Amino acid sequence: MRLIQILLPTMLLAACSQPAPPADETAAPSTSPPATAPTAAEDAPQAGLSPDAVEPSAAATPDTTPPVAGTDSAATPAAPAEGGTRDRINDLLGNADKYESVFNDLQRGIAAGDRAAVAGLMRYPVRVSIAGKSQQVKDAAAFQRDYDKIVTPSLSKLIGEQKFDELFVNWQGVMLGQGEVWINGVCPDNDCKNADVKVNNIGE
């Protein structure tokens, strides 16, 4: 009896100290997703948007209005410089009347096919273009001899269509077309009021 009283507490203590049984490996795994911290990409606002972005209806839309001719948004041909041809000639070259007179005489002479009149407007030796080659003609007789080679039908048309008030002017003279004809003056004095104005370049 005494032996039982001694062994009973020992057996009870051993039973309490046994390890817990292993978990059942057949149990279904948890389906709850693990909690994750948001990444930097998820926290960042979308490109082009601010936290207080406006509603889509208030967003700006591209301007589809076509440009209006004559405004900065449309390409327009270059206009003659301010002041007009006569003012520019007076400022840069001297007497505008002399240049206009030569211009008008050149148009009339070419329209009439008057070789002598056109030859008389040249400053010799005058630079001409014949068959695309630049050369000098020494006098009026040589100019008249080669007149048809110099004053071609297309050059005659170009000169006839020019308007004095739309001519290009710089310190070198007055230009017709794209440089097919140049008119300039030789000044005997500083103010060029009595300049000898002639054609010094002609030809395509």
PDB file of C-alpha atoms in Angstrom:
ATOM      1  CA  MET A   1       0.000   0.000   0.000  1.00  0.00           C
ATOM      2  CA  ARG A   2       2.802   2.353   0.836  1.00  0.00           C
ATOM      3  CA  LEU A   3       4.475   1.497  -2.445  1.00  0.00           C
ATOM      4  CA  ILE A   4       1.355   2.586  -4.384  1.00  0.00           C
ATOM      5  CA  GLN A   5       1.296   5.885  -2.553  1.00  0.00           C
ATOM      6  CA  ILE A   6       4.876   6.555  -3.651  1.00  0.00           C
ATOM      7  CA  LEU A   7       4.480   5.564  -7.326  1.00  0.00           C
ATOM      8  CA  LEU A   8       1.181   7.352  -8.031  1.00  0.00           C
ATOM      9  CA  PRO A   9       2.537  10.930  -7.891  1.00  0.00           C
ATOM     10  CA  THR A  10       5.488   9.913 -10.037  1.00  0.00           C
ATOM     11  CA  MET A  11       3.201   8.495 -12.731  1.00  0.00           C
ATOM     12  CA  LEU A  12       0.990  11.572 -12.707  1.00  0.00           C
ATOM     13  CA  LEU A  13       4.019  13.884 -13.111  1.00  0.00           C
ATOM     14  CA  ALA A  14       5.317  11.826 -16.074  1.00  0.00           C
ATOM     15  CA  ALA A  15       1.941  11.982 -17.802  1.00  0.00           C
ATOM     16  CA  CYS A  16       1.834  15.808 -17.563  1.00  0.00           C
ATOM     17  CA  SER A  17       5.312  16.190 -19.069  1.00  0.00           C
ATOM     18  CA  GLN A  18       4.550  14.260 -22.351  1.00  0.00           C
ATOM     19  CA  PRO A  19       5.009  16.369 -25.604  1.00  0.00           C
ATOM     20  CA  ALA A  20       1.891  17.397 -27.509  1.00  0.00           C
ATOM     21  CA  PRO A  21       0.971  15.158 -30.460  1.00  0.00           C
ATOM     22  CA  PRO A  22       2.125  16.449 -33.908  1.00  0.00           C
ATOM     23  CA  ALA A  23      -0.374  18.410 -35.970  1.00  0.00           C
ATOM     24  CA  ASP A  24      -2.447  16.494 -38.472  1.00  0.00           C
ATOM     25  CA  GLU A  25      -0.625  16.837 -41.792  1.00  0.00           C
ATOM     26  CA  THR A  26      -3.867  16.122 -43.676  1.00  0.00           C
ATOM     27  CA  ALA A  27      -5.507  19.249 -42.354  1.00  0.00           C
ATOM     28  CA  ALA A  28      -6.473  21.749 -45.070  1.00  0.00           C
ATOM     29  CA  PRO A  29      -4.050  24.686 -45.394  1.00  0.00           C
ATOM     30  CA  SER A  30      -5.297  28.132 -44.584  1.00  0.00           C
ATOM     31  CA  THR A  31      -6.738  29.971 -47.610  1.00  0.00           C
ATOM     32  CA  SER A  32      -6.328  33.448 -46.167  1.00  0.00           C
ATOM     33  CA  PRO A  33      -3.673  35.429 -48.095  1.00  0.00           C
ATOM     34  CA  PRO A  34      -0.746  36.625 -46.077  1.00  0.00           C
ATOM     35  CA  ALA A  35      -0.783  40.274 -45.160  1.00  0.00           C
ATOM     36  CA  THR A  36       1.750  42.212 -47.216  1.00  0.00           C
ATOM     37  CA  ALA A  37       2.958  45.773 -46.985  1.00  0.00           C
ATOM     38  CA  PRO A  38       2.140  48.005 -49.994  1.00  0.00           C
ATOM     39  CA  THR A  39       5.013  48.546 -52.388  1.00  0.00           C
ATOM     40  CA  ALA A  40       6.358  51.901 -53.517  1.00  0.00           C
ATOM     41  CA  ALA A  41       4.826  51.398 -56.970  1.00  0.00           C
ATOM     42  CA  GLU A  42       1.357  50.820 -55.472  1.00  0.00           C
ATOM     43  CA  ASP A  43       1.599  53.919 -53.322  1.00  0.00           C
ATOM     44  CA  ALA A  44       2.782  56.208 -56.194  1.00  0.00           C
ATOM     45  CA  PRO A  45       0.118  58.226 -58.075  1.00  0.00           C
ATOM     46  CA  GLN A  46      -0.376  57.533 -61.786  1.00  0.00           C
ATOM     47  CA  ALA A  47       1.771  59.463 -64.227  1.00  0.00           C
ATOM     48  CA  GLY A  48       0.306  62.821 -65.119  1.00  0.00           C
ATOM     49  CA  LEU A  49      -2.098  62.882 -62.212  1.00  0.00           C
ATOM     50  CA  SER A  50      -1.844  64.743 -58.942  1.00  0.00           C
ATOM     51  CA  PRO A  51      -3.646  63.744 -55.733  1.00  0.00           C
ATOM     52  CA  ASP A  52      -6.244  66.421 -56.484  1.00  0.00           C
ATOM     53  CA  ALA A  53      -6.605  65.597 -60.188  1.00  0.00           C
ATOM     54  CA  VAL A  54      -9.562  67.229 -61.938  1.00  0.00           C
ATOM     55  CA  GLU A  55     -12.454  65.278 -63.339  1.00  0.00           C
ATOM     56  CA  PRO A  56     -11.891  63.914 -66.873  1.00  0.00           C
ATOM     57  CA  SER A  57     -14.514  66.274 -68.315  1.00  0.00           C
ATOM     58  CA  ALA A  58     -12.444  69.247 -67.210  1.00  0.00           C
ATOM     59  CA  ALA A  59      -9.220  67.989 -68.806  1.00  0.00           C
ATOM     60  CA  ALA A  60      -7.802  70.058 -71.657  1.00  0.00           C
ATOM     61  CA  THR A  61      -8.304  68.758 -75.182  1.00  0.00           C
ATOM     62  CA  PRO A  62      -6.006  69.428 -78.177  1.00  0.00           C
ATOM     63  CA  ASP A  63      -6.839  72.467 -80.258  1.00  0.00           C
ATOM     64  CA  THR A  64      -8.022  71.158 -83.604  1.00  0.00           C
ATOM     65  CA  THR A  65      -8.960  74.546 -85.045  1.00  0.00           C
ATOM     66  CA  PRO A  66      -7.180  75.000 -88.415  1.00  0.00           C
ATOM     67  CA  PRO A  67      -4.784  77.955 -88.692  1.00  0.00           C
ATOM     68  CA  VAL A  68      -6.117  81.096 -90.287  1.00  0.00           C
ATOM     69  CA  ALA A  69      -4.251  82.531 -93.253  1.00  0.00           C
ATOM     70  CA  GLY A  70      -2.455  85.754 -92.433  1.00  0.00           C
ATOM     71  CA  THR A  71      -1.832  84.869 -88.790  1.00  0.00           C
ATOM     72  CA  ASP A  72       1.300  83.614 -87.064  1.00  0.00           C
ATOM     73  CA  SER A  73      -0.113  80.080 -87.091  1.00  0.00           C
ATOM     74  CA  ALA A  74      -0.148  79.857 -90.882  1.00  0.00           C
ATOM     75  CA  ALA A  75       2.757  80.099 -93.247  1.00  0.00           C
ATOM     76  CA  THR A  76       2.390  83.183 -95.424  1.00  0.00           C
ATOM     77  CA  PRO A  77       4.592  84.521 -98.224  1.00  0.00           C
ATOM     78  CA  ALA A  78       7.144  87.107 -97.205  1.00  0.00           C
ATOM     79  CA  ALA A  79       5.776  90.621 -97.620  1.00  0.00           C
ATOM     80  CA  PRO A  80       7.784  93.504 -99.066  1.00  0.00           C
ATOM     81  CA  ALA A  81       9.818  95.365 -96.489  1.00  0.00           C
ATOM     82  CA  GLU A  82       8.064  98.173 -94.669  1.00  0.00           C
ATOM     83  CA  GLY A  83       8.131 101.477 -96.536  1.00  0.00           C
ATOM     84  CA  GLY A  84       7.853 100.165-100.118  1.00  0.00           C
ATOM     85  CA  THR A  85      10.319  99.960-102.963  1.00  0.00           C
ATOM     86  CA  ARG A  86      10.653 103.690-103.543  1.00  0.00           C
ATOM     87  CA  ASP A  87      11.438 104.447 -99.903  1.00  0.00           C
ATOM     88  CA  ARG A  88      14.010 101.662 -99.749  1.00  0.00           C
ATOM     89  CA  ILE A  89      15.708 102.865-102.928  1.00  0.00           C
ATOM     90  CA  ASN A  90      15.820 106.430-101.637  1.00  0.00           C
ATOM     91  CA  ASP A  91      17.302 105.231 -98.344  1.00  0.00           C
ATOM     92  CA  LEU A  92      19.853 102.778 -99.780  1.00  0.00           C
ATOM     93  CA  LEU A  93      20.616 103.784-103.359  1.00  0.00           C
ATOM     94  CA  GLY A  94      19.601 107.367-104.011  1.00  0.00           C
ATOM     95  CA  ASN A  95      17.057 108.649-106.514  1.00  0.00           C
ATOM     96  CA  ALA A  96      14.132 106.189-106.850  1.00  0.00           C
ATOM     97  CA  ASP A  97      12.814 107.974-109.956  1.00  0.00           C
ATOM     98  CA  LYS A  98      15.872 106.938-111.953  1.00  0.00           C
ATOM     99  CA  TYR A  99      15.460 103.273-111.000  1.00  0.00           C
ATOM    100  CA  GLU A 100      11.768 103.292-111.831  1.00  0.00           C
ATOM    101  CA  SER A 101      12.507 104.905-115.196  1.00  0.00           C
ATOM    102  CA  VAL A 102      15.019 102.182-116.140  1.00  0.00           C
ATOM    103  CA  PHE A 103      12.617  99.474-114.935  1.00  0.00           C
ATOM    104  CA  ASN A 104       9.752 100.859-117.040  1.00  0.00           C
ATOM    105  CA  ASP A 105      11.970 101.325-120.122  1.00  0.00           C
ATOM    106  CA  LEU A 106      13.216  97.741-119.791  1.00  0.00           C
ATOM    107  CA  GLN A 107       9.687  96.351-119.644  1.00  0.00           C
ATOM    108  CA  ARG A 108       8.553  98.450-122.624  1.00  0.00           C
ATOM    109  CA  GLY A 109      11.612  97.631-124.727  1.00  0.00           C
ATOM    110  CA  ILE A 110      11.337  93.881-124.146  1.00  0.00           C
ATOM    111  CA  ALA A 111       7.574  93.868-124.744  1.00  0.00           C
ATOM    112  CA  ALA A 112       8.152  95.645-128.089  1.00  0.00           C
ATOM    113  CA  GLY A 113      11.164  93.511-129.030  1.00  0.00           C
ATOM    114  CA  ASP A 114      13.193  96.701-129.396  1.00  0.00           C
ATOM    115  CA  ARG A 115      16.762  95.364-129.253  1.00  0.00           C
ATOM    116  CA  ALA A 116      18.424  98.766-129.565  1.00  0.00           C
ATOM    117  CA  ALA A 117      16.338 100.254-126.717  1.00  0.00           C
ATOM    118  CA  VAL A 118      17.077  97.308-124.414  1.00  0.00           C
ATOM    119  CA  ALA A 119      20.778  97.349-125.324  1.00  0.00           C
ATOM    120  CA  GLY A 120      20.899 101.052-124.463  1.00  0.00           C
ATOM    121  CA  LEU A 121      19.842 100.276-120.861  1.00  0.00           C
ATOM    122  CA  MET A 122      22.900  98.112-120.153  1.00  0.00           C
ATOM    123  CA  ARG A 123      26.120  99.146-118.384  1.00  0.00           C
ATOM    124  CA  TYR A 124      28.998  97.703-120.389  1.00  0.00           C
ATOM    125  CA  PRO A 125      30.632  95.378-120.065  1.00  0.00           C
ATOM    126  CA  VAL A 126      27.372  93.809-118.876  1.00  0.00           C
ATOM    127  CA  ARG A 127      27.212  90.343-117.362  1.00  0.00           C
ATOM    128  CA  VAL A 128      24.758  88.052-119.125  1.00  0.00           C
ATOM    129  CA  SER A 129      23.808  84.397-119.075  1.00  0.00           C
ATOM    130  CA  ILE A 130      23.730  82.440-122.335  1.00  0.00           C
ATOM    131  CA  ALA A 131      22.672  78.779-122.243  1.00  0.00           C
ATOM    132  CA  GLY A 132      23.237  78.773-118.498  1.00  0.00           C
ATOM    133  CA  LYS A 133      26.789  80.104-118.748  1.00  0.00           C
ATOM    134  CA  SER A 134      27.754  83.476-117.302  1.00  0.00           C
ATOM    135  CA  GLN A 135      29.803  85.754-119.525  1.00  0.00           C
ATOM    136  CA  GLN A 136      30.394  89.420-120.273  1.00  0.00           C
ATOM    137  CA  VAL A 137      29.167  91.343-123.302  1.00  0.00           C
ATOM    138  CA  LYS A 138      31.445  94.261-124.099  1.00  0.00           C
ATOM    139  CA  ASP A 139      29.146  96.652-125.988  1.00  0.00           C
ATOM    140  CA  ALA A 140      25.656  97.346-127.384  1.00  0.00           C
ATOM    141  CA  ALA A 141      26.462  95.849-130.791  1.00  0.00           C
ATOM    142  CA  ALA A 142      27.455  92.507-129.248  1.00  0.00           C
ATOM    143  CA  PHE A 143      24.370  92.591-127.010  1.00  0.00           C
ATOM    144  CA  GLN A 144      22.034  93.068-129.983  1.00  0.00           C
ATOM    145  CA  ARG A 145      23.774  90.298-131.873  1.00  0.00           C
ATOM    146  CA  ASP A 146      23.182  87.825-129.016  1.00  0.00           C
ATOM    147  CA  TYR A 147      19.843  89.336-127.976  1.00  0.00           C
ATOM    148  CA  ASP A 148      17.750  86.211-128.612  1.00  0.00           C
ATOM    149  CA  LYS A 149      20.197  84.069-126.637  1.00  0.00           C
ATOM    150  CA  ILE A 150      20.140  86.489-123.696  1.00  0.00           C
ATOM    151  CA  VAL A 151      16.509  87.626-123.621  1.00  0.00           C
ATOM    152  CA  THR A 152      14.755  84.277-123.866  1.00  0.00           C
ATOM    153  CA  PRO A 153      10.948  83.952-123.980  1.00  0.00           C
ATOM    154  CA  SER A 154      10.856  82.855-120.319  1.00  0.00           C
ATOM    155  CA  LEU A 155      13.034  85.810-119.278  1.00  0.00           C
ATOM    156  CA  SER A 156      10.821  88.200-121.258  1.00  0.00           C
ATOM    157  CA  LYS A 157       7.769  86.795-119.471  1.00  0.00           C
ATOM    158  CA  LEU A 158       9.424  87.115-116.053  1.00  0.00           C
ATOM    159  CA  ILE A 159      10.403  90.753-116.644  1.00  0.00           C
ATOM    160  CA  GLY A 160       6.960  91.630-117.999  1.00  0.00           C
ATOM    161  CA  GLU A 161       5.246  90.235-114.890  1.00  0.00           C
ATOM    162  CA  GLN A 162       7.325  92.184-112.375  1.00  0.00           C
ATOM    163  CA  LYS A 163       5.792  95.060-110.404  1.00  0.00           C
ATOM    164  CA  PHE A 164       8.019  97.924-109.358  1.00  0.00           C
ATOM    165  CA  ASP A 165       6.437  98.263-105.907  1.00  0.00           C
ATOM    166  CA  GLU A 166       7.219  94.604-105.139  1.00  0.00           C
ATOM    167  CA  LEU A 167      10.882  94.492-106.169  1.00  0.00           C
ATOM    168  CA  PHE A 168      13.630  93.405-103.792  1.00  0.00           C
ATOM    169  CA  VAL A 169      16.063  96.173-102.850  1.00  0.00           C
ATOM    170  CA  ASN A 170      19.364  96.099-100.983  1.00  0.00           C
ATOM    171  CA  TRP A 171      22.622  98.058-101.021  1.00  0.00           C
ATOM    172  CA  GLN A 172      23.675  96.252-104.228  1.00  0.00           C
ATOM    173  CA  GLY A 173      20.722  97.461-106.267  1.00  0.00           C
ATOM    174  CA  VAL A 174      17.222  96.446-107.368  1.00  0.00           C
ATOM    175  CA  MET A 175      16.559  92.806-108.203  1.00  0.00           C
ATOM    176  CA  LEU A 176      13.980  91.345-110.582  1.00  0.00           C
ATOM    177  CA  GLY A 177      12.795  87.767-110.161  1.00  0.00           C
ATOM    178  CA  GLN A 178      15.280  85.584-108.310  1.00  0.00           C
ATOM    179  CA  GLY A 179      18.278  87.577-109.515  1.00  0.00           C
ATOM    180  CA  GLU A 180      17.816  87.213-113.266  1.00  0.00           C
ATOM    181  CA  VAL A 181      18.095  91.005-113.602  1.00  0.00           C
ATOM    182  CA  TRP A 182      19.905  93.546-111.411  1.00  0.00           C
ATOM    183  CA  ILE A 183      19.657  97.311-111.804  1.00  0.00           C
ATOM    184  CA  ASN A 184      22.144  99.519-109.977  1.00  0.00           C
ATOM    185  CA  GLY A 185      23.702 102.948-110.146  1.00  0.00           C
ATOM    186  CA  VAL A 186      27.162 104.470-110.272  1.00  0.00           C
ATOM    187  CA  CYS A 187      27.222 107.520-108.012  1.00  0.00           C
ATOM    188  CA  PRO A 188      29.345 110.570-108.875  1.00  0.00           C
ATOM    189  CA  ASP A 189      28.865 111.941-105.348  1.00  0.00           C
ATOM    190  CA  ASN A 190      27.958 110.785-101.847  1.00  0.00           C
ATOM    191  CA  ASP A 191      24.209 111.421-102.008  1.00  0.00           C
ATOM    192  CA  CYS A 192      23.757 109.492-105.325  1.00  0.00           C
ATOM    193  CA  LYS A 193      21.046 111.875-106.489  1.00  0.00           C
ATOM    194  CA  ASN A 194      22.642 111.987-109.938  1.00  0.00           C
ATOM    195  CA  ALA A 195      23.532 108.292-110.148  1.00  0.00           C
ATOM    196  CA  ASP A 196      23.969 106.700-113.570  1.00  0.00           C
ATOM    197  CA  VAL A 197      21.398 103.883-113.273  1.00  0.00           C
ATOM    198  CA  LYS A 198      21.671 100.943-115.664  1.00  0.00           C
ATOM    199  CA  VAL A 199      21.135  97.186-115.902  1.00  0.00           C
ATOM    200  CA  ASN A 200      24.389  95.480-114.913  1.00  0.00           C
ATOM    201  CA  ASN A 201      23.235  91.837-114.947  1.00  0.00           C
ATOM    202  CA  ILE A 202      20.668  90.044-117.097  1.00  0.00           C
ATOM    203  CA  GLY A 203      19.996  86.426-118.008  1.00  0.00           C
ATOM    204  CA  GLU A 204      18.659  83.161-116.655  1.00  0.00           C
TER     205      GLU A 204
END
